[in-house]
Amino acid sequence: MAIDPASPVPKYAQLRDLLLDWIVESGLSVDDPVPSERELGTTYGLSRMTVRQTIDLLVAEGKLYRVPGKGTFVARPKIEMALALASFTEDMRTRGFVPGARDLTRRVVPAGGSTARMMDIAPGSPVHHIERLRTADGEPMAVERSNIPLSIAPHLDVFSLSERSLYAILEEEFGIILDSGEQTIEAGICEPADAKLLGLPPGSPVLSMQRRSFANGRCVELARSTYRADRYQLHSRLDPRL
Ligand code: GLP
């Protein structure tokens, strides 16, 4: 396939699609180099500026990455985030990754006003506040901050969360089976402390999530999480109408 000069589609956008097809057809995999901007310009009869625009776009989309002085390479595909009431552990295992967790903070604190309101508990009532760095194959993926009422899982603190899934502990040790949930996901900028934990440059884009999970109509967890936007994407099936 070649660039069509008569097409209303800008040349840099045509090259984007051609390049993505070419990567698949040539069987290139993650970390394989793509041809230099000069080579691409010659192959497709395009100016260096147009080629650079395409590469910039593909880098911004997370499809390619540049290594200064070395070239441009095929990036890892993003992980599709399950839009379900799944645990991080289940979600990562389904996708073939080894899930992990590192405890950052675990303490019992009085629920603040907005946390209490969202969890439908009295302000000041004790909640487990758990902050964890979540990893996939050892790579930091997200910082998760969970709040769980002390009353429903009183001795939760005796169980190690670096070895077991929180949802599995709730189910197996406390008989809590989550049956519904709701989640809000929005674009955000990574806080400096989280950027350090996630190994991201300060100010990197992230996906900020807030999830409430329920069992028998009672709020079990209010979680606020920060996921790397360079590693995650959302994917959902669409129903024909609302
Ligand atoms: C997801 C949710 C969190 C929840 C976690 C439990 O990542 N966003 O709110 O705390 O799953 O995961 P696990 O059971 O692996 O500890």
Tab-separated table of N, CA, C and O and ligand atoms in Angstrom, residues 86-90 99 101 132 134 144 146 161 164-168 183 209 211 213 221-225 227, ligand 1:
chain	number	residue	atom	x	y	z
A	86	ALA	N	-14.088	-7.260	39.382
A	86	ALA	CA	-13.000	-8.234	39.533
A	86	ALA	C	-11.940	-7.662	40.453
A	86	ALA	O	-11.797	-6.449	40.570
A	87	SER	N	-11.195	-8.554	41.097
A	87	SER	CA	-10.068	-8.097	41.901
A	87	SER	C	-8.876	-7.892	40.970
A	87	SER	O	-8.835	-8.451	39.864
A	88	PHE	N	-7.916	-7.136	41.447
A	88	PHE	CA	-6.692	-6.921	40.665
A	88	PHE	C	-6.047	-8.277	40.367
A	88	PHE	O	-5.597	-8.534	39.250
A	89	THR	N	-6.048	-9.149	41.368
A	89	THR	CA	-5.427	-10.476	41.220
A	89	THR	C	-6.071	-11.258	40.076
A	89	THR	O	-5.384	-11.771	39.191
A	90	GLU	N	-7.391	-11.329	40.105
A	90	GLU	CA	-8.102	-12.070	39.042
A	90	GLU	C	-7.842	-11.442	37.683
A	90	GLU	O	-7.597	-12.134	36.701
A	99	PRO	N	0.239	-11.328	39.454
A	99	PRO	CA	-0.114	-10.141	40.247
A	99	PRO	C	0.718	-10.054	41.519
A	99	PRO	O	1.153	-11.073	42.050
A	101	ALA	N	1.502	-7.337	45.256
A	101	ALA	CA	1.089	-6.183	46.058
A	101	ALA	C	2.180	-5.879	47.070
A	101	ALA	O	2.766	-6.794	47.639
A	132	ARG	N	-1.807	0.186	48.803
A	132	ARG	CA	-0.923	-0.846	48.223
A	132	ARG	C	-0.414	-0.420	46.860
A	132	ARG	O	-1.128	0.221	46.093
A	134	ARG	N	0.349	-1.980	43.443
A	134	ARG	CA	0.025	-3.221	42.740
A	134	ARG	C	0.975	-3.417	41.568
A	134	ARG	O	1.274	-2.464	40.838
A	144	GLU	N	-3.294	1.648	45.000
A	144	GLU	CA	-4.697	1.483	45.404
A	144	GLU	C	-4.862	1.846	46.875
A	144	GLU	O	-4.087	1.383	47.714
A	146	SER	N	-7.666	1.645	49.739
A	146	SER	CA	-8.967	1.055	50.060
A	146	SER	C	-9.392	1.416	51.470
A	146	SER	O	-8.551	1.487	52.377
A	161	LEU	N	-1.455	-8.956	52.997
A	161	LEU	CA	-2.008	-8.596	51.674
A	161	LEU	C	-0.946	-8.657	50.587
A	161	LEU	O	-1.237	-8.414	49.431
A	164	ARG	N	-1.850	-12.504	49.669
A	164	ARG	CA	-3.219	-12.892	49.287
A	164	ARG	C	-3.992	-11.714	48.751
A	164	ARG	O	-3.732	-10.568	49.076
A	165	SER	N	-5.014	-12.077	47.978
A	165	SER	CA	-5.911	-11.076	47.417
A	165	SER	C	-6.861	-10.566	48.501
A	165	SER	O	-7.376	-11.356	49.302
A	166	LEU	N	-7.082	-9.259	48.514
A	166	LEU	CA	-8.009	-8.672	49.486
A	166	LEU	C	-9.415	-9.263	49.333
A	166	LEU	O	-10.063	-9.635	50.312
A	167	TYR	N	-9.862	-9.353	48.092
A	167	TYR	CA	-11.214	-9.882	47.859
A	167	TYR	C	-11.304	-11.346	48.289
A	167	TYR	O	-12.328	-11.781	48.817
A	168	ALA	N	-10.212	-12.118	48.097
A	168	ALA	CA	-10.217	-13.525	48.517
A	168	ALA	C	-10.284	-13.604	50.041
A	168	ALA	O	-11.013	-14.424	50.603
A	183	GLN	N	-18.198	2.227	39.636
A	183	GLN	CA	-16.844	2.734	39.459
A	183	GLN	C	-16.845	3.981	38.584
A	183	GLN	O	-17.573	4.028	37.605
A	209	MET	N	-9.315	6.194	39.563
A	209	MET	CA	-10.536	5.397	39.700
A	209	MET	C	-11.092	5.475	41.099
A	209	MET	O	-10.332	5.493	42.062
A	211	ARG	N	-13.933	3.300	43.262
A	211	ARG	CA	-14.855	2.157	43.202
A	211	ARG	C	-15.528	1.947	44.553
A	211	ARG	O	-14.879	2.023	45.590
A	213	SER	N	-17.752	-1.054	46.366
A	213	SER	CA	-18.217	-2.424	46.192
A	213	SER	C	-19.158	-2.757	47.344
A	213	SER	O	-18.932	-2.331	48.484
A	221	GLU	N	-16.248	-1.765	50.403
A	221	GLU	CA	-14.976	-1.094	50.107
A	221	GLU	C	-15.224	0.196	49.333
A	221	GLU	O	-16.029	0.223	48.406
A	222	LEU	N	-14.518	1.238	49.753
A	222	LEU	CA	-14.425	2.453	48.934
A	222	LEU	C	-12.954	2.555	48.571
A	222	LEU	O	-12.096	2.654	49.456
A	223	ALA	N	-12.676	2.444	47.286
A	223	ALA	CA	-11.268	2.452	46.866
A	223	ALA	C	-11.013	3.606	45.922
A	223	ALA	O	-11.830	3.900	45.047
A	224	ARG	N	-9.881	4.258	46.129
A	224	ARG	CA	-9.439	5.304	45.205
A	224	ARG	C	-8.085	4.847	44.669
A	224	ARG	O	-7.166	4.607	45.457
A	225	SER	N	-8.021	4.681	43.380
A	225	SER	CA	-6.812	4.098	42.796
A	225	SER	C	-6.256	4.953	41.671
A	225	SER	O	-6.994	5.661	40.992
A	227	TYR	N	-4.051	4.416	38.294
A	227	TYR	CA	-3.481	3.441	37.363
A	227	TYR	C	-2.655	4.154	36.298
A	227	TYR	O	-3.028	5.240	35.851
B	1	GLP	C1	-9.315	-3.916	42.151
B	1	GLP	C2	-10.111	-2.755	42.721
B	1	GLP	C3	-9.728	-2.433	44.161
B	1	GLP	C4	-9.677	-3.680	44.993
B	1	GLP	C5	-8.760	-4.694	44.367
B	1	GLP	C6	-8.727	-5.998	45.141
B	1	GLP	O1	-8.055	-3.515	41.744
B	1	GLP	N1	-9.957	-1.566	41.918
B	1	GLP	O2	-10.708	-1.570	44.664
B	1	GLP	O3	-9.202	-3.370	46.286
B	1	GLP	O4	-9.195	-4.991	43.059
B	1	GLP	O5	-7.700	-6.748	44.567
B	1	GLP	P1	-7.068	-7.988	45.255
B	1	GLP	O6	-8.197	-8.878	45.673
B	1	GLP	O7	-6.183	-8.598	44.228
B	1	GLP	O8	-6.296	-7.531	46.463
